[in-house]
Amino acid sequence: MRIFDPHIHMTSRTTDDYERMAAAGVRALVEPAFWLGQPRTSVGSFVDYFDSLIGWEPFRASQFGIRHHCTIALNPKEANDPRCREVLDVLPRYLLKDGVVAVGEIGYDSMTPAEDEVFAHQLALAAQHDLPALVHTPHRDKARGTLRTLDVVKESGIDPGRVVVDHLNEVTVGDVAGSGCWMGFSIYPETKMSPERMVAILAEYGPARMLVNSAADWGRSDPLLTLRTAEAMLDAGLSLDDVDRVLWRNPVEFYGQSGRLDLVGVDADEVQVGQTFEGNSILRGGS
Ligand SMILES: [Zn+2]
């Protein structure tokens, strides 16, 4: 089984996680730029973070045979901090880089006027750079936030087939399905969305335009929930071809629209579970 995790925050994960993901069949991933928990007070903190998303993390992933890509943006939460507004000025230079396959995460956190402005600005940047967009939906007031998100996407004029609206659930999936946007689901250990609930949604809506991710980050999360969802799909009688479509071909199709996915040499079927990477220097930490 080959897995492409289309939304995972490896910056917050350990090297052991990379090792477990590789053993579970994860061969490629996309790491969206997001809120790191600690508020950033200057544009320099973002520049260093973006540089690590196109430099250090791809290197770390490569030690385990995993192809790393990223999305770049000013996240919705920090869009509200005037000290971070200058980040918008540095985005265009990152949106030209090879490993950057979308603008994201953008969208709403608390649905403030500042978030409106920054969201619309970044959708325009995505269109100008001919890149897809990864849109986060708020964890509070999700139904209203999702409808407002779809309105803003529509007003922007961007092709909905180049937008994924993420962190959906049973309440919000129908509206996004009808919009033509891609549907993203973050599978969590306890809350929000489980592998079994995801299978029920797939059974109802089918596999088209569906993306399943672990969204693993610095909170309680599990980078192997993509594999657990694949297993739940098979247990429920869905086919291996469905699994491959949702967990590999769909993310390849969506992010492939950037023209920058680099999967050459990621021969998913030939990588064996538990293999070692002889000849590569496994990371030994910062010492
Ligand atoms: Zn995220």
PDB file of C-alpha atoms and ligand atoms in Angstrom:
ATOM      1  CA  MET A   1       0.000   0.000   0.000  1.00  0.00           C
ATOM      2  CA  ARG A   2       1.291   3.458  -0.886  1.00  0.00           C
ATOM      3  CA  ILE A   3       0.198   6.516   1.061  1.00  0.00           C
ATOM      4  CA  PHE A   4       0.464  10.242   0.306  1.00  0.00           C
ATOM      5  CA  ASP A   5      -0.409  12.343   3.366  1.00  0.00           C
ATOM      6  CA  PRO A   6      -1.679  15.625   1.887  1.00  0.00           C
ATOM      7  CA  HIS A   7      -1.607  17.583   5.182  1.00  0.00           C
ATOM      8  CA  ILE A   8       0.850  16.878   7.997  1.00  0.00           C
ATOM      9  CA  HIS A   9       3.007  19.203  10.116  1.00  0.00           C
ATOM     10  CA  MET A  10       6.305  17.340  10.301  1.00  0.00           C
ATOM     11  CA  THR A  11       8.053  20.329  11.909  1.00  0.00           C
ATOM     12  CA  SER A  12       6.211  19.280  15.076  1.00  0.00           C
ATOM     13  CA  ARG A  13       7.000  15.565  14.756  1.00  0.00           C
ATOM     14  CA  THR A  14       9.962  13.439  15.729  1.00  0.00           C
ATOM     15  CA  THR A  15      12.320  11.479  13.549  1.00  0.00           C
ATOM     16  CA  ASP A  16      10.712   8.324  14.989  1.00  0.00           C
ATOM     17  CA  ASP A  17       7.474   9.463  13.344  1.00  0.00           C
ATOM     18  CA  TYR A  18       9.200   9.625   9.948  1.00  0.00           C
ATOM     19  CA  GLU A  19      10.487   6.124  10.531  1.00  0.00           C
ATOM     20  CA  ARG A  20       7.031   4.773  11.497  1.00  0.00           C
ATOM     21  CA  MET A  21       5.376   6.556   8.572  1.00  0.00           C
ATOM     22  CA  ALA A  22       7.868   5.059   6.113  1.00  0.00           C
ATOM     23  CA  ALA A  23       7.226   1.596   7.552  1.00  0.00           C
ATOM     24  CA  ALA A  24       3.450   2.194   7.196  1.00  0.00           C
ATOM     25  CA  GLY A  25       3.758   2.977   3.487  1.00  0.00           C
ATOM     26  CA  VAL A  26       3.869   6.787   3.528  1.00  0.00           C
ATOM     27  CA  ARG A  27       5.983   7.725   0.498  1.00  0.00           C
ATOM     28  CA  ALA A  28       5.065  11.374   0.005  1.00  0.00           C
ATOM     29  CA  LEU A  29       3.514  14.205   1.964  1.00  0.00           C
ATOM     30  CA  VAL A  30       2.595  17.872   1.904  1.00  0.00           C
ATOM     31  CA  GLU A  31       3.423  20.016   4.931  1.00  0.00           C
ATOM     32  CA  PRO A  32       1.320  23.182   5.062  1.00  0.00           C
ATOM     33  CA  ALA A  33       2.674  26.315   6.734  1.00  0.00           C
ATOM     34  CA  PHE A  34       0.637  26.899   9.915  1.00  0.00           C
ATOM     35  CA  TRP A  35       0.448  28.410  13.364  1.00  0.00           C
ATOM     36  CA  LEU A  36       3.245  27.075  15.574  1.00  0.00           C
ATOM     37  CA  GLY A  37       1.475  27.693  18.895  1.00  0.00           C
ATOM     38  CA  GLN A  38       3.874  30.377  20.108  1.00  0.00           C
ATOM     39  CA  PRO A  39       2.867  33.705  18.503  1.00  0.00           C
ATOM     40  CA  ARG A  40       5.501  35.038  16.109  1.00  0.00           C
ATOM     41  CA  THR A  41       6.387  38.701  16.492  1.00  0.00           C
ATOM     42  CA  SER A  42       8.251  39.488  13.286  1.00  0.00           C
ATOM     43  CA  VAL A  43       8.474  38.540   9.640  1.00  0.00           C
ATOM     44  CA  GLY A  44      11.934  37.033  10.234  1.00  0.00           C
ATOM     45  CA  SER A  45      10.425  34.169  12.226  1.00  0.00           C
ATOM     46  CA  PHE A  46       8.258  33.288   9.233  1.00  0.00           C
ATOM     47  CA  VAL A  47      11.162  33.506   6.798  1.00  0.00           C
ATOM     48  CA  ASP A  48      13.184  31.034   8.877  1.00  0.00           C
ATOM     49  CA  TYR A  49      10.149  28.727   9.121  1.00  0.00           C
ATOM     50  CA  PHE A  50       9.455  28.865   5.373  1.00  0.00           C
ATOM     51  CA  ASP A  51      13.144  28.168   4.689  1.00  0.00           C
ATOM     52  CA  SER A  52      12.958  25.087   6.883  1.00  0.00           C
ATOM     53  CA  LEU A  53       9.860  23.892   4.967  1.00  0.00           C
ATOM     54  CA  ILE A  54      11.776  23.999   1.690  1.00  0.00           C
ATOM     55  CA  GLY A  55      15.168  22.962   3.093  1.00  0.00           C
ATOM     56  CA  TRP A  56      15.539  21.122   6.368  1.00  0.00           C
ATOM     57  CA  GLU A  57      12.268  19.146   6.428  1.00  0.00           C
ATOM     58  CA  PRO A  58      12.627  17.758   2.870  1.00  0.00           C
ATOM     59  CA  PHE A  59      16.112  16.622   3.877  1.00  0.00           C
ATOM     60  CA  ARG A  60      14.846  15.012   7.075  1.00  0.00           C
ATOM     61  CA  ALA A  61      12.044  13.239   5.143  1.00  0.00           C
ATOM     62  CA  SER A  62      14.482  12.045   2.481  1.00  0.00           C
ATOM     63  CA  GLN A  63      16.402  10.080   5.114  1.00  0.00           C
ATOM     64  CA  PHE A  64      13.370   7.779   5.240  1.00  0.00           C
ATOM     65  CA  GLY A  65      12.568   7.638   1.545  1.00  0.00           C
ATOM     66  CA  ILE A  66       9.661  10.086   1.928  1.00  0.00           C
ATOM     67  CA  ARG A  67       9.168  12.860  -0.629  1.00  0.00           C
ATOM     68  CA  HIS A  68       8.366  16.159   1.113  1.00  0.00           C
ATOM     69  CA  HIS A  69       6.478  19.096  -0.397  1.00  0.00           C
ATOM     70  CA  CYS A  70       4.955  22.123   1.309  1.00  0.00           C
ATOM     71  CA  THR A  71       2.403  24.893   1.040  1.00  0.00           C
ATOM     72  CA  ILE A  72       3.244  28.463   2.027  1.00  0.00           C
ATOM     73  CA  ALA A  73       0.975  31.182   3.455  1.00  0.00           C
ATOM     74  CA  LEU A  74       0.190  33.460   6.363  1.00  0.00           C
ATOM     75  CA  ASN A  75      -2.097  31.269   8.495  1.00  0.00           C
ATOM     76  CA  PRO A  76      -5.597  32.495   9.505  1.00  0.00           C
ATOM     77  CA  LYS A  77      -4.849  32.885  13.203  1.00  0.00           C
ATOM     78  CA  GLU A  78      -1.767  35.081  12.777  1.00  0.00           C
ATOM     79  CA  ALA A  79      -3.518  37.047  10.037  1.00  0.00           C
ATOM     80  CA  ASN A  80      -5.021  38.926  12.994  1.00  0.00           C
ATOM     81  CA  ASP A  81      -1.647  40.125  14.319  1.00  0.00           C
ATOM     82  CA  PRO A  82      -0.539  43.386  12.653  1.00  0.00           C
ATOM     83  CA  ARG A  83       3.109  42.461  13.335  1.00  0.00           C
ATOM     84  CA  CYS A  84       2.744  39.544  10.923  1.00  0.00           C
ATOM     85  CA  ARG A  85       1.172  41.433   8.047  1.00  0.00           C
ATOM     86  CA  GLU A  86       4.540  41.936   6.305  1.00  0.00           C
ATOM     87  CA  VAL A  87       4.580  38.174   5.706  1.00  0.00           C
ATOM     88  CA  LEU A  88       2.290  38.824   2.737  1.00  0.00           C
ATOM     89  CA  ASP A  89       5.162  40.715   1.079  1.00  0.00           C
ATOM     90  CA  VAL A  90       7.592  37.777   1.280  1.00  0.00           C
ATOM     91  CA  LEU A  91       5.126  35.159   0.007  1.00  0.00           C
ATOM     92  CA  PRO A  92       5.626  35.791  -3.731  1.00  0.00           C
ATOM     93  CA  ARG A  93       9.284  34.796  -3.575  1.00  0.00           C
ATOM     94  CA  TYR A  94       8.413  31.501  -1.865  1.00  0.00           C
ATOM     95  CA  LEU A  95       5.560  30.740  -4.250  1.00  0.00           C
ATOM     96  CA  LEU A  96       8.151  30.391  -7.026  1.00  0.00           C
ATOM     97  CA  LYS A  97      10.098  27.622  -5.268  1.00  0.00           C
ATOM     98  CA  ASP A  98      10.183  24.033  -6.521  1.00  0.00           C
ATOM     99  CA  GLY A  99       8.881  22.236  -3.427  1.00  0.00           C
ATOM    100  CA  VAL A 100       5.945  24.629  -2.925  1.00  0.00           C
ATOM    101  CA  VAL A 101       2.812  22.987  -4.346  1.00  0.00           C
ATOM    102  CA  ALA A 102       0.028  25.295  -3.084  1.00  0.00           C
ATOM    103  CA  VAL A 103      -0.848  28.426  -1.146  1.00  0.00           C
ATOM    104  CA  GLY A 104      -1.953  27.404   2.364  1.00  0.00           C
ATOM    105  CA  GLU A 105      -3.160  27.076   5.001  1.00  0.00           C
ATOM    106  CA  ILE A 106      -5.418  30.030   4.379  1.00  0.00           C
ATOM    107  CA  GLY A 107      -9.037  30.641   5.402  1.00  0.00           C
ATOM    108  CA  TYR A 108     -10.744  31.428   8.689  1.00  0.00           C
ATOM    109  CA  ASP A 109      -9.988  31.032  12.363  1.00  0.00           C
ATOM    110  CA  SER A 110     -12.337  33.508  14.097  1.00  0.00           C
ATOM    111  CA  MET A 111     -13.826  35.059  10.943  1.00  0.00           C
ATOM    112  CA  THR A 112     -12.563  38.601  11.595  1.00  0.00           C
ATOM    113  CA  PRO A 113     -12.286  41.415   9.024  1.00  0.00           C
ATOM    114  CA  ALA A 114      -8.481  40.973   9.066  1.00  0.00           C
ATOM    115  CA  GLU A 115      -8.939  37.307   8.165  1.00  0.00           C
ATOM    116  CA  ASP A 116     -11.321  38.263   5.332  1.00  0.00           C
ATOM    117  CA  GLU A 117      -8.703  40.554   3.857  1.00  0.00           C
ATOM    118  CA  VAL A 118      -5.751  38.165   4.186  1.00  0.00           C
ATOM    119  CA  PHE A 119      -7.770  35.192   2.853  1.00  0.00           C
ATOM    120  CA  ALA A 120      -8.904  37.067  -0.266  1.00  0.00           C
ATOM    121  CA  HIS A 121      -5.385  38.426  -0.851  1.00  0.00           C
ATOM    122  CA  GLN A 122      -3.865  34.941  -0.703  1.00  0.00           C
ATOM    123  CA  LEU A 123      -6.493  33.380  -2.992  1.00  0.00           C
ATOM    124  CA  ALA A 124      -5.497  36.049  -5.495  1.00  0.00           C
ATOM    125  CA  LEU A 125      -1.824  35.127  -4.998  1.00  0.00           C
ATOM    126  CA  ALA A 126      -2.679  31.476  -5.708  1.00  0.00           C
ATOM    127  CA  ALA A 127      -4.407  32.450  -8.957  1.00  0.00           C
ATOM    128  CA  GLN A 128      -1.526  34.721  -9.997  1.00  0.00           C
ATOM    129  CA  HIS A 129       1.033  31.980  -9.381  1.00  0.00           C
ATOM    130  CA  ASP A 130      -1.112  29.293 -10.982  1.00  0.00           C
ATOM    131  CA  LEU A 131      -1.071  27.284  -7.752  1.00  0.00           C
ATOM    132  CA  PRO A 132      -3.798  25.337  -5.938  1.00  0.00           C
ATOM    133  CA  ALA A 133      -5.022  26.600  -2.556  1.00  0.00           C
ATOM    134  CA  LEU A 134      -5.366  24.726   0.748  1.00  0.00           C
ATOM    135  CA  VAL A 135      -8.158  26.215   2.850  1.00  0.00           C
ATOM    136  CA  HIS A 136      -8.524  25.502   6.562  1.00  0.00           C
ATOM    137  CA  THR A 137     -12.034  25.640   8.069  1.00  0.00           C
ATOM    138  CA  PRO A 138     -12.486  26.908  11.642  1.00  0.00           C
ATOM    139  CA  HIS A 139     -12.818  24.431  14.482  1.00  0.00           C
ATOM    140  CA  ARG A 140     -15.486  26.610  16.151  1.00  0.00           C
ATOM    141  CA  ASP A 141     -18.671  27.520  14.261  1.00  0.00           C
ATOM    142  CA  LYS A 142     -17.556  25.226  11.442  1.00  0.00           C
ATOM    143  CA  ALA A 143     -20.802  25.167   9.460  1.00  0.00           C
ATOM    144  CA  ARG A 144     -21.031  28.961   9.175  1.00  0.00           C
ATOM    145  CA  GLY A 145     -17.279  29.226   8.574  1.00  0.00           C
ATOM    146  CA  THR A 146     -17.439  26.700   5.746  1.00  0.00           C
ATOM    147  CA  LEU A 147     -20.304  28.489   3.971  1.00  0.00           C
ATOM    148  CA  ARG A 148     -18.488  31.802   4.257  1.00  0.00           C
ATOM    149  CA  THR A 149     -15.317  30.126   2.954  1.00  0.00           C
ATOM    150  CA  LEU A 150     -17.163  28.855  -0.114  1.00  0.00           C
ATOM    151  CA  ASP A 151     -18.561  32.357  -0.754  1.00  0.00           C
ATOM    152  CA  VAL A 152     -15.087  33.886  -0.629  1.00  0.00           C
ATOM    153  CA  VAL A 153     -13.682  31.182  -2.934  1.00  0.00           C
ATOM    154  CA  LYS A 154     -16.490  31.838  -5.402  1.00  0.00           C
ATOM    155  CA  GLU A 155     -16.006  35.620  -5.304  1.00  0.00           C
ATOM    156  CA  SER A 156     -12.273  35.206  -5.911  1.00  0.00           C
ATOM    157  CA  GLY A 157     -12.900  33.638  -9.316  1.00  0.00           C
ATOM    158  CA  ILE A 158     -10.351  30.851  -8.699  1.00  0.00           C
ATOM    159  CA  ASP A 159     -11.249  27.493 -10.289  1.00  0.00           C
ATOM    160  CA  PRO A 160     -12.890  25.466  -7.456  1.00  0.00           C
ATOM    161  CA  GLY A 161     -11.123  22.372  -8.819  1.00  0.00           C
ATOM    162  CA  ARG A 162      -7.887  23.982  -7.625  1.00  0.00           C
ATOM    163  CA  VAL A 163      -9.108  24.496  -4.049  1.00  0.00           C
ATOM    164  CA  VAL A 164      -9.270  21.970  -1.205  1.00  0.00           C
ATOM    165  CA  VAL A 165     -11.477  22.877   1.756  1.00  0.00           C
ATOM    166  CA  ASP A 166     -10.051  20.979   4.704  1.00  0.00           C
ATOM    167  CA  HIS A 167     -11.042  19.675   8.162  1.00  0.00           C
ATOM    168  CA  LEU A 168     -14.555  18.774   6.975  1.00  0.00           C
ATOM    169  CA  ASN A 169     -17.087  16.579   8.773  1.00  0.00           C
ATOM    170  CA  GLU A 170     -20.570  15.121   8.175  1.00  0.00           C
ATOM    171  CA  VAL A 171     -22.148  18.556   8.611  1.00  0.00           C
ATOM    172  CA  THR A 172     -19.973  20.454   6.136  1.00  0.00           C
ATOM    173  CA  VAL A 173     -19.106  17.890   3.445  1.00  0.00           C
ATOM    174  CA  GLY A 174     -22.342  18.301   1.470  1.00  0.00           C
ATOM    175  CA  ASP A 175     -21.897  22.016   0.830  1.00  0.00           C
ATOM    176  CA  VAL A 176     -18.304  21.544  -0.299  1.00  0.00           C
ATOM    177  CA  ALA A 177     -19.245  18.582  -2.513  1.00  0.00           C
ATOM    178  CA  GLY A 178     -21.721  20.842  -4.305  1.00  0.00           C
ATOM    179  CA  SER A 179     -19.201  23.663  -4.750  1.00  0.00           C
ATOM    180  CA  GLY A 180     -16.781  21.774  -7.010  1.00  0.00           C
ATOM    181  CA  CYS A 181     -13.948  22.225  -4.494  1.00  0.00           C
ATOM    182  CA  TRP A 182     -11.943  19.251  -3.238  1.00  0.00           C
ATOM    183  CA  MET A 183     -12.905  17.864   0.175  1.00  0.00           C
ATOM    184  CA  GLY A 184     -10.239  17.400   2.847  1.00  0.00           C
ATOM    185  CA  PHE A 185     -10.671  15.347   6.028  1.00  0.00           C
ATOM    186  CA  SER A 186      -8.301  15.355   8.980  1.00  0.00           C
ATOM    187  CA  ILE A 187      -8.504  12.126  10.952  1.00  0.00           C
ATOM    188  CA  TYR A 188      -7.866  12.603  14.668  1.00  0.00           C
ATOM    189  CA  PRO A 189      -7.313  10.124  17.514  1.00  0.00           C
ATOM    190  CA  GLU A 190     -10.282  11.198  19.654  1.00  0.00           C
ATOM    191  CA  THR A 191     -12.229  14.137  18.347  1.00  0.00           C
ATOM    192  CA  LYS A 192     -13.579  15.558  15.112  1.00  0.00           C
ATOM    193  CA  MET A 193     -13.212  12.682  12.619  1.00  0.00           C
ATOM    194  CA  SER A 194     -12.374   8.977  13.046  1.00  0.00           C
ATOM    195  CA  PRO A 195     -11.400   6.363  10.420  1.00  0.00           C
ATOM    196  CA  GLU A 196     -14.846   4.730  10.745  1.00  0.00           C
ATOM    197  CA  ARG A 197     -16.728   7.995  10.233  1.00  0.00           C
ATOM    198  CA  MET A 198     -14.483   8.713   7.243  1.00  0.00           C
ATOM    199  CA  VAL A 199     -15.404   5.371   5.693  1.00  0.00           C
ATOM    200  CA  ALA A 200     -19.110   6.204   6.076  1.00  0.00           C
ATOM    201  CA  ILE A 201     -18.570   9.539   4.293  1.00  0.00           C
ATOM    202  CA  LEU A 202     -16.668   7.817   1.473  1.00  0.00           C
ATOM    203  CA  ALA A 203     -19.451   5.251   1.143  1.00  0.00           C
ATOM    204  CA  GLU A 204     -22.002   8.056   0.821  1.00  0.00           C
ATOM    205  CA  TYR A 205     -20.127  10.529  -1.394  1.00  0.00           C
ATOM    206  CA  GLY A 206     -17.701   8.294  -3.313  1.00  0.00           C
ATOM    207  CA  PRO A 207     -13.950   8.802  -3.738  1.00  0.00           C
ATOM    208  CA  ALA A 208     -13.892  11.683  -6.246  1.00  0.00           C
ATOM    209  CA  ARG A 209     -12.218  14.903  -5.001  1.00  0.00           C
ATOM    210  CA  MET A 210     -11.662  13.320  -1.557  1.00  0.00           C
ATOM    211  CA  LEU A 211      -8.414  13.838   0.392  1.00  0.00           C
ATOM    212  CA  VAL A 212      -7.682  12.115   3.709  1.00  0.00           C
ATOM    213  CA  ASN A 213      -4.912  13.385   5.983  1.00  0.00           C
ATOM    214  CA  SER A 214      -3.592  12.922   9.506  1.00  0.00           C
ATOM    215  CA  ALA A 215      -2.984  16.680  10.041  1.00  0.00           C
ATOM    216  CA  ALA A 216      -0.556  15.560  12.732  1.00  0.00           C
ATOM    217  CA  ASP A 217       0.964  18.528  14.544  1.00  0.00           C
ATOM    218  CA  TRP A 218       1.992  19.632  18.062  1.00  0.00           C
ATOM    219  CA  GLY A 219      -1.399  18.650  19.526  1.00  0.00           C
ATOM    220  CA  ARG A 220      -2.755  15.161  20.175  1.00  0.00           C
ATOM    221  CA  SER A 221      -2.587  13.549  16.774  1.00  0.00           C
ATOM    222  CA  ASP A 222      -1.326  10.439  15.028  1.00  0.00           C
ATOM    223  CA  PRO A 223       0.631  10.393  11.754  1.00  0.00           C
ATOM    224  CA  LEU A 224      -0.503   6.822  11.058  1.00  0.00           C
ATOM    225  CA  LEU A 225      -4.228   7.622  10.883  1.00  0.00           C
ATOM    226  CA  THR A 226      -3.978   7.639   7.088  1.00  0.00           C
ATOM    227  CA  LEU A 227      -3.023   3.945   7.265  1.00  0.00           C
ATOM    228  CA  ARG A 228      -5.750   3.279   9.858  1.00  0.00           C
ATOM    229  CA  THR A 229      -8.303   4.834   7.500  1.00  0.00           C
ATOM    230  CA  ALA A 230      -7.066   2.642   4.643  1.00  0.00           C
ATOM    231  CA  GLU A 231      -7.468  -0.411   6.866  1.00  0.00           C
ATOM    232  CA  ALA A 232     -10.974   0.690   7.899  1.00  0.00           C
ATOM    233  CA  MET A 233     -11.883   1.118   4.216  1.00  0.00           C
ATOM    234  CA  LEU A 234     -10.779  -2.439   3.438  1.00  0.00           C
ATOM    235  CA  ASP A 235     -12.577  -3.810   6.529  1.00  0.00           C
ATOM    236  CA  ALA A 236     -15.762  -2.138   5.310  1.00  0.00           C
ATOM    237  CA  GLY A 237     -15.476  -3.856   1.942  1.00  0.00           C
ATOM    238  CA  LEU A 238     -14.082  -0.999  -0.145  1.00  0.00           C
ATOM    239  CA  SER A 239     -11.517  -2.128  -2.704  1.00  0.00           C
ATOM    240  CA  LEU A 240      -7.746  -1.738  -2.761  1.00  0.00           C
ATOM    241  CA  ASP A 241      -8.265   0.412  -5.836  1.00  0.00           C
ATOM    242  CA  ASP A 242     -10.505   2.772  -3.801  1.00  0.00           C
ATOM    243  CA  VAL A 243      -7.825   2.931  -1.108  1.00  0.00           C
ATOM    244  CA  ASP A 244      -5.129   3.699  -3.672  1.00  0.00           C
ATOM    245  CA  ARG A 245      -7.297   6.367  -5.259  1.00  0.00           C
ATOM    246  CA  VAL A 246      -8.113   8.187  -2.006  1.00  0.00           C
ATOM    247  CA  LEU A 247      -4.707   7.817  -0.349  1.00  0.00           C
ATOM    248  CA  TRP A 248      -2.424   8.182  -3.350  1.00  0.00           C
ATOM    249  CA  ARG A 249      -3.911   9.109  -6.727  1.00  0.00           C
ATOM    250  CA  ASN A 250      -6.214  11.859  -5.414  1.00  0.00           C
ATOM    251  CA  PRO A 251      -3.490  13.878  -3.660  1.00  0.00           C
ATOM    252  CA  VAL A 252      -1.239  13.359  -6.685  1.00  0.00           C
ATOM    253  CA  GLU A 253      -4.010  14.716  -8.936  1.00  0.00           C
ATOM    254  CA  PHE A 254      -4.805  17.680  -6.678  1.00  0.00           C
ATOM    255  CA  TYR A 255      -1.272  18.881  -5.921  1.00  0.00           C
ATOM    256  CA  GLY A 256      -0.101  17.811  -9.383  1.00  0.00           C
ATOM    257  CA  GLN A 257      -1.979  20.863 -10.633  1.00  0.00           C
ATOM    258  CA  SER A 258       0.976  22.900  -9.339  1.00  0.00           C
ATOM    259  CA  GLY A 259       3.206  21.253 -11.946  1.00  0.00           C
ATOM    260  CA  ARG A 260       5.747  20.785  -9.138  1.00  0.00           C
ATOM    261  CA  LEU A 261       5.087  17.398  -7.567  1.00  0.00           C
ATOM    262  CA  ASP A 262       8.293  15.449  -7.663  1.00  0.00           C
ATOM    263  CA  LEU A 263       7.575  11.753  -7.323  1.00  0.00           C
ATOM    264  CA  VAL A 264      10.251  10.460  -9.678  1.00  0.00           C
ATOM    265  CA  GLY A 265      12.030   7.579  -8.020  1.00  0.00           C
ATOM    266  CA  VAL A 266       9.335   7.119  -5.363  1.00  0.00           C
ATOM    267  CA  ASP A 267       8.612   3.593  -6.421  1.00  0.00           C
ATOM    268  CA  ALA A 268       5.921   2.901  -3.913  1.00  0.00           C
ATOM    269  CA  ASP A 269       5.359  -0.726  -4.676  1.00  0.00           C
ATOM    270  CA  GLU A 270       8.960  -1.703  -4.358  1.00  0.00           C
ATOM    271  CA  VAL A 271       9.621  -0.184  -0.962  1.00  0.00           C
ATOM    272  CA  GLN A 272       9.211  -2.883   1.669  1.00  0.00           C
ATOM    273  CA  VAL A 273       7.833  -2.329   5.124  1.00  0.00           C
ATOM    274  CA  GLY A 274      10.597  -2.159   7.708  1.00  0.00           C
ATOM    275  CA  GLN A 275      13.409  -1.703   5.220  1.00  0.00           C
ATOM    276  CA  THR A 276      16.539   0.080   6.264  1.00  0.00           C
ATOM    277  CA  PHE A 277      18.149   2.826   4.284  1.00  0.00           C
ATOM    278  CA  GLU A 278      21.686   1.680   3.859  1.00  0.00           C
ATOM    279  CA  GLY A 279      24.017   4.267   2.486  1.00  0.00           C
ATOM    280  CA  ASN A 280      21.935   7.098   3.911  1.00  0.00           C
ATOM    281  CA  SER A 281      23.004   8.726   7.095  1.00  0.00           C
ATOM    282  CA  ILE A 282      20.061   8.376   9.446  1.00  0.00           C
ATOM    283  CA  LEU A 283      19.605  11.589  11.411  1.00  0.00           C
ATOM    284  CA  ARG A 284      21.261  11.593  14.764  1.00  0.00           C
ATOM    285  CA  GLY A 285      19.749  14.775  16.147  1.00  0.00           C
ATOM    286  CA  GLY A 286      21.248  18.198  16.568  1.00  0.00           C
ATOM    287  CA  SER A 287      24.478  17.248  18.264  1.00  0.00           C
TER     288      SER A 287
HETATM  289 ZN    ZN B   1      -2.899  22.023   9.496  1.00  0.00          ZN
END
